[in-house]
PDB file of C-alpha atoms in Angstrom:
ATOM      1  CA  MET A   3       3.778 -18.452  -7.338  1.00 36.00           C
ATOM      2  CA  PRO A   4       6.224 -15.651  -6.380  1.00 38.00           C
ATOM      3  CA  ARG A   5       9.680 -16.167  -7.773  1.00 34.00           C
ATOM      4  CA  THR A   6      13.071 -14.537  -8.069  1.00 36.00           C
ATOM      5  CA  VAL A   7      13.872 -13.012 -11.442  1.00 38.00           C
ATOM      6  CA  GLY A   8      17.384 -11.768 -12.148  1.00 43.00           C
ATOM      7  CA  GLY A   9      18.130 -11.097  -8.486  1.00 49.00           C
ATOM      8  CA  THR A  10      14.776  -9.530  -7.715  1.00 60.00           C
ATOM      9  CA  GLY A  11      12.039 -11.060  -5.624  1.00 80.00           C
ATOM     10  CA  LEU A  12       8.314 -10.715  -6.042  1.00 88.00           C
ATOM     11  CA  VAL A  13       6.583  -9.373  -2.930  1.00 92.00           C
ATOM     12  CA  THR A  14       2.828  -9.859  -2.809  1.00 93.00           C
ATOM     13  CA  PHE A  15       0.673  -7.084  -1.335  1.00 94.00           C
ATOM     14  CA  VAL A  16      -2.763  -8.032  -0.032  1.00 94.00           C
ATOM     15  CA  ASP A  17      -5.350  -5.597   1.324  1.00 93.00           C
ATOM     16  CA  GLU A  18      -7.780  -6.730   4.000  1.00 92.00           C
ATOM     17  CA  THR A  19     -10.260  -4.979   6.229  1.00 88.00           C
ATOM     18  CA  THR A  20     -11.311  -5.782   9.755  1.00 85.00           C
ATOM     19  CA  SER A  21     -14.812  -6.338   8.357  1.00 81.00           C
ATOM     20  CA  GLY A  22     -13.504  -9.439   6.555  1.00 82.00           C
ATOM     21  CA  ASN A  23     -12.955  -8.194   3.000  1.00 86.00           C
ATOM     22  CA  ARG A  24      -9.772  -9.467   1.326  1.00 87.00           C
ATOM     23  CA  GLY A  25      -8.461  -8.116  -1.972  1.00 84.00           C
ATOM     24  CA  GLY A  26      -6.947 -10.254  -4.692  1.00 81.00           C
ATOM     25  CA  GLY A  27      -3.351  -9.280  -4.045  1.00 89.00           C
ATOM     26  CA  TRP A  28      -0.748  -8.038  -6.499  1.00 92.00           C
ATOM     27  CA  GLY A  29       2.983  -8.363  -6.861  1.00 92.00           C
ATOM     28  CA  LEU A  30       5.849  -5.900  -6.961  1.00 92.00           C
ATOM     29  CA  GLU A  31       9.429  -6.809  -7.821  1.00 91.00           C
ATOM     30  CA  ILE A  32      11.900  -5.681  -5.165  1.00 92.00           C
ATOM     31  CA  ALA A  33      15.654  -6.037  -5.753  1.00 91.00           C
ATOM     32  CA  GLU A  34      16.724  -5.713  -2.101  1.00 93.00           C
ATOM     33  CA  GLU A  35      16.661  -8.590   0.379  1.00 92.00           C
ATOM     34  CA  ARG A  36      15.899  -6.225   3.276  1.00 94.00           C
ATOM     35  CA  LEU A  37      13.874  -3.033   3.243  1.00 95.00           C
ATOM     36  CA  ALA A  38      12.504  -0.695   5.911  1.00 97.00           C
ATOM     37  CA  LEU A  39       8.712  -0.787   6.149  1.00 98.00           C
ATOM     38  CA  ARG A  40       8.628   2.953   5.382  1.00 98.00           C
ATOM     39  CA  GLU A  41      10.356   2.285   2.038  1.00 97.00           C
ATOM     40  CA  LEU A  42       8.127  -0.701   1.287  1.00 97.00           C
ATOM     41  CA  ILE A  43       5.040   1.478   1.816  1.00 97.00           C
ATOM     42  CA  ARG A  44       6.580   4.188  -0.405  1.00 98.00           C
ATOM     43  CA  ARG A  45       7.240   1.731  -3.225  1.00 97.00           C
ATOM     44  CA  ARG A  46       3.747   0.283  -2.988  1.00 97.00           C
ATOM     45  CA  VAL A  47       2.170   3.744  -3.115  1.00 98.00           C
ATOM     46  CA  PHE A  48       4.404   4.891  -5.992  1.00 97.00           C
ATOM     47  CA  GLN A  49       3.414   1.785  -7.995  1.00 96.00           C
ATOM     48  CA  GLU A  50      -0.327   2.202  -7.484  1.00 96.00           C
ATOM     49  CA  VAL A  51      -0.123   5.953  -8.245  1.00 97.00           C
ATOM     50  CA  ALA A  52       1.950   5.295 -11.399  1.00 97.00           C
ATOM     51  CA  GLU A  53      -0.638   2.779 -12.597  1.00 95.00           C
ATOM     52  CA  TYR A  54      -3.476   5.214 -11.871  1.00 96.00           C
ATOM     53  CA  ASN A  55      -1.730   8.168 -13.559  1.00 96.00           C
ATOM     54  CA  ALA A  56      -0.996   6.077 -16.659  1.00 96.00           C
ATOM     55  CA  ARG A  57      -4.713   5.325 -17.155  1.00 93.00           C
ATOM     56  CA  THR A  58      -6.482   8.074 -15.108  1.00 90.00           C
ATOM     57  CA  PRO A  59      -9.716   6.155 -14.491  1.00 92.00           C
ATOM     58  CA  GLN A  60     -12.458   7.865 -12.470  1.00 93.00           C
ATOM     59  CA  VAL A  61     -11.776   5.695  -9.408  1.00 95.00           C
ATOM     60  CA  PHE A  62      -8.441   5.355  -7.615  1.00 96.00           C
ATOM     61  CA  GLN A  63      -7.974   2.063  -5.783  1.00 93.00           C
ATOM     62  CA  GLY A  64      -5.113   2.549  -3.393  1.00 94.00           C
ATOM     63  CA  LEU A  65      -3.889   2.105   0.139  1.00 95.00           C
ATOM     64  CA  VAL A  66      -5.175   5.479   1.353  1.00 95.00           C
ATOM     65  CA  GLN A  67      -7.601   8.122   0.132  1.00 95.00           C
ATOM     66  CA  PRO A  68      -6.019  10.962  -1.868  1.00 96.00           C
ATOM     67  CA  GLU A  69      -6.865  14.524  -0.829  1.00 94.00           C
ATOM     68  CA  ASP A  70      -9.869  16.096  -2.543  1.00 93.00           C
ATOM     69  CA  THR A  71     -11.517  12.787  -3.409  1.00 95.00           C
ATOM     70  CA  GLU A  72     -14.714  11.095  -2.306  1.00 95.00           C
ATOM     71  CA  ARG A  73     -14.999   7.524  -1.061  1.00 92.00           C
ATOM     72  CA  VAL A  74     -17.079   5.363  -3.396  1.00 94.00           C
ATOM     73  CA  LEU A  75     -17.907   1.659  -3.470  1.00 86.00           C
ATOM     74  CA  ASN A  76     -14.630   0.385  -4.965  1.00 85.00           C
ATOM     75  CA  GLY A  77     -12.168   3.140  -4.097  1.00 91.00           C
ATOM     76  CA  TYR A  78     -11.989   6.929  -4.274  1.00 95.00           C
ATOM     77  CA  ALA A  79     -13.653   9.096  -6.935  1.00 96.00           C
ATOM     78  CA  VAL A  80     -11.143  11.415  -8.601  1.00 95.00           C
ATOM     79  CA  ARG A  81     -12.180  14.327 -10.786  1.00 93.00           C
ATOM     80  CA  PRO A  82     -11.546  13.641 -14.496  1.00 91.00           C
ATOM     81  CA  GLY A  83      -8.014  14.306 -15.731  1.00 89.00           C
ATOM     82  CA  ARG A  84      -6.536  14.758 -12.271  1.00 93.00           C
ATOM     83  CA  ARG A  85      -3.140  13.178 -11.631  1.00 95.00           C
ATOM     84  CA  ILE A  86      -2.215  11.991  -8.152  1.00 97.00           C
ATOM     85  CA  ASP A  87       1.098  13.093  -6.622  1.00 97.00           C
ATOM     86  CA  PRO A  88       3.017  10.010  -5.405  1.00 98.00           C
ATOM     87  CA  GLU A  89       5.013  11.997  -2.803  1.00 98.00           C
ATOM     88  CA  ALA A  90       1.860  13.493  -1.265  1.00 97.00           C
ATOM     89  CA  GLN A  91       0.160  10.088  -1.367  1.00 98.00           C
ATOM     90  CA  THR A  92       3.168   8.510   0.398  1.00 98.00           C
ATOM     91  CA  ARG A  93       2.997  11.146   3.153  1.00 98.00           C
ATOM     92  CA  LEU A  94      -0.725  10.386   3.597  1.00 98.00           C
ATOM     93  CA  ALA A  95      -0.011   6.638   3.765  1.00 98.00           C
ATOM     94  CA  LEU A  96       2.746   7.023   6.360  1.00 98.00           C
ATOM     95  CA  ARG A  97       0.520   9.308   8.458  1.00 97.00           C
ATOM     96  CA  ALA A  98      -2.285   6.748   8.210  1.00 96.00           C
ATOM     97  CA  PHE A  99       0.091   3.980   9.352  1.00 97.00           C
ATOM     98  CA  GLU A 100       1.398   6.050  12.251  1.00 97.00           C
ATOM     99  CA  GLY A 101      -2.210   6.959  13.147  1.00 95.00           C
ATOM    100  CA  ASN A 102      -3.147   3.245  13.272  1.00 94.00           C
ATOM    101  CA  ARG A 103      -5.582   3.458  10.355  1.00 94.00           C
ATOM    102  CA  PHE A 104      -4.007   0.303   8.965  1.00 96.00           C
ATOM    103  CA  LEU A 105      -1.720  -2.422  10.261  1.00 96.00           C
ATOM    104  CA  VAL A 106       1.022  -4.180   8.337  1.00 97.00           C
ATOM    105  CA  LEU A 107       1.583  -7.911   8.668  1.00 96.00           C
ATOM    106  CA  VAL A 108       4.540  -9.685   7.115  1.00 95.00           C
ATOM    107  CA  GLY A 109       3.614 -13.335   7.224  1.00 88.00           C
ATOM    108  CA  ASP A 110       1.990 -13.674  10.672  1.00 87.00           C
ATOM    109  CA  ARG A 111       4.026 -10.889  12.288  1.00 95.00           C
ATOM    110  CA  GLN A 112       2.773  -7.352  12.787  1.00 97.00           C
ATOM    111  CA  ILE A 113       5.305  -4.618  12.021  1.00 97.00           C
ATOM    112  CA  THR A 114       4.760  -1.546  14.200  1.00 97.00           C
ATOM    113  CA  ASP A 115       7.888   0.514  13.520  1.00 97.00           C
ATOM    114  CA  PRO A 116       8.060   2.155  10.075  1.00 97.00           C
ATOM    115  CA  ASP A 117      11.861   2.043  10.245  1.00 98.00           C
ATOM    116  CA  GLU A 118      12.043  -1.695  10.986  1.00 97.00           C
ATOM    117  CA  GLU A 119      13.822  -3.595   8.233  1.00 97.00           C
ATOM    118  CA  ILE A 120      11.844  -6.472   6.794  1.00 95.00           C
ATOM    119  CA  GLU A 121      13.499  -9.530   5.330  1.00 92.00           C
ATOM    120  CA  LEU A 122      12.008 -10.075   1.892  1.00 89.00           C
ATOM    121  CA  ARG A 123      12.346 -13.785   1.249  1.00 84.00           C
ATOM    122  CA  LEU A 124      11.018 -15.587  -1.770  1.00 79.00           C
ATOM    123  CA  GLY A 125       7.224 -15.455  -1.638  1.00 83.00           C
ATOM    124  CA  THR A 126       6.915 -12.781   1.074  1.00 91.00           C
ATOM    125  CA  GLU A 127       3.301 -11.686   1.558  1.00 94.00           C
ATOM    126  CA  VAL A 128       2.668  -8.262   3.062  1.00 96.00           C
ATOM    127  CA  THR A 129      -0.872  -7.702   4.314  1.00 96.00           C
ATOM    128  CA  PHE A 130      -2.227  -4.204   4.797  1.00 96.00           C
ATOM    129  CA  LEU A 131      -5.084  -4.556   7.280  1.00 95.00           C
ATOM    130  CA  LYS A 132      -7.308  -1.486   7.042  1.00 92.00           C
ATOM    131  CA  LEU A 133      -9.091  -0.796  10.279  1.00 88.00           C
ATOM    132  CA  VAL A 134     -12.794  -0.165   9.694  1.00 74.00           C
ATOM    133  CA  ALA A 135     -14.821   1.608  12.359  1.00 64.00           C
ATOM    134  CA  LEU A 136     -17.658  -0.470  13.769  1.00 59.00           C
ATOM    135  CA  VAL A 137     -21.143   0.890  13.253  1.00 58.00           C
ATOM    136  CA  GLY A 138     -22.497   2.248  16.543  1.00 56.00           C
ATOM    137  CA  GLY A 139     -19.257   1.503  18.410  1.00 49.00           C
TER     138      GLY A 139
END
């Protein structure tokens, strides 16, 4: 259960696709009570890149595909030893959001403006809904 620890709140990120797949969700401590969506996306991306760069597995599982990688079953194949740049990855994520490649839902409400401030209450769940193209449509 998300909780507040020393003035910080745990925000839960969940990835879903329009084809019905839902990821397990993971938490990130955020000190602020309000944050622009743009900054929330940046912090999410920085966290997943930091975790990848610390371990450098062969597959990156993140919000958006890094440049020079190939999509594989559970993420994006990265050449051995390559580190991912969090700034470049953030730019890709914000472009993907602005290009409607994923939607962001906070609770039941869709956030469409990257500069909109989101109230981060105890237990806030942020869903990143990745839009998957329909086969033949």
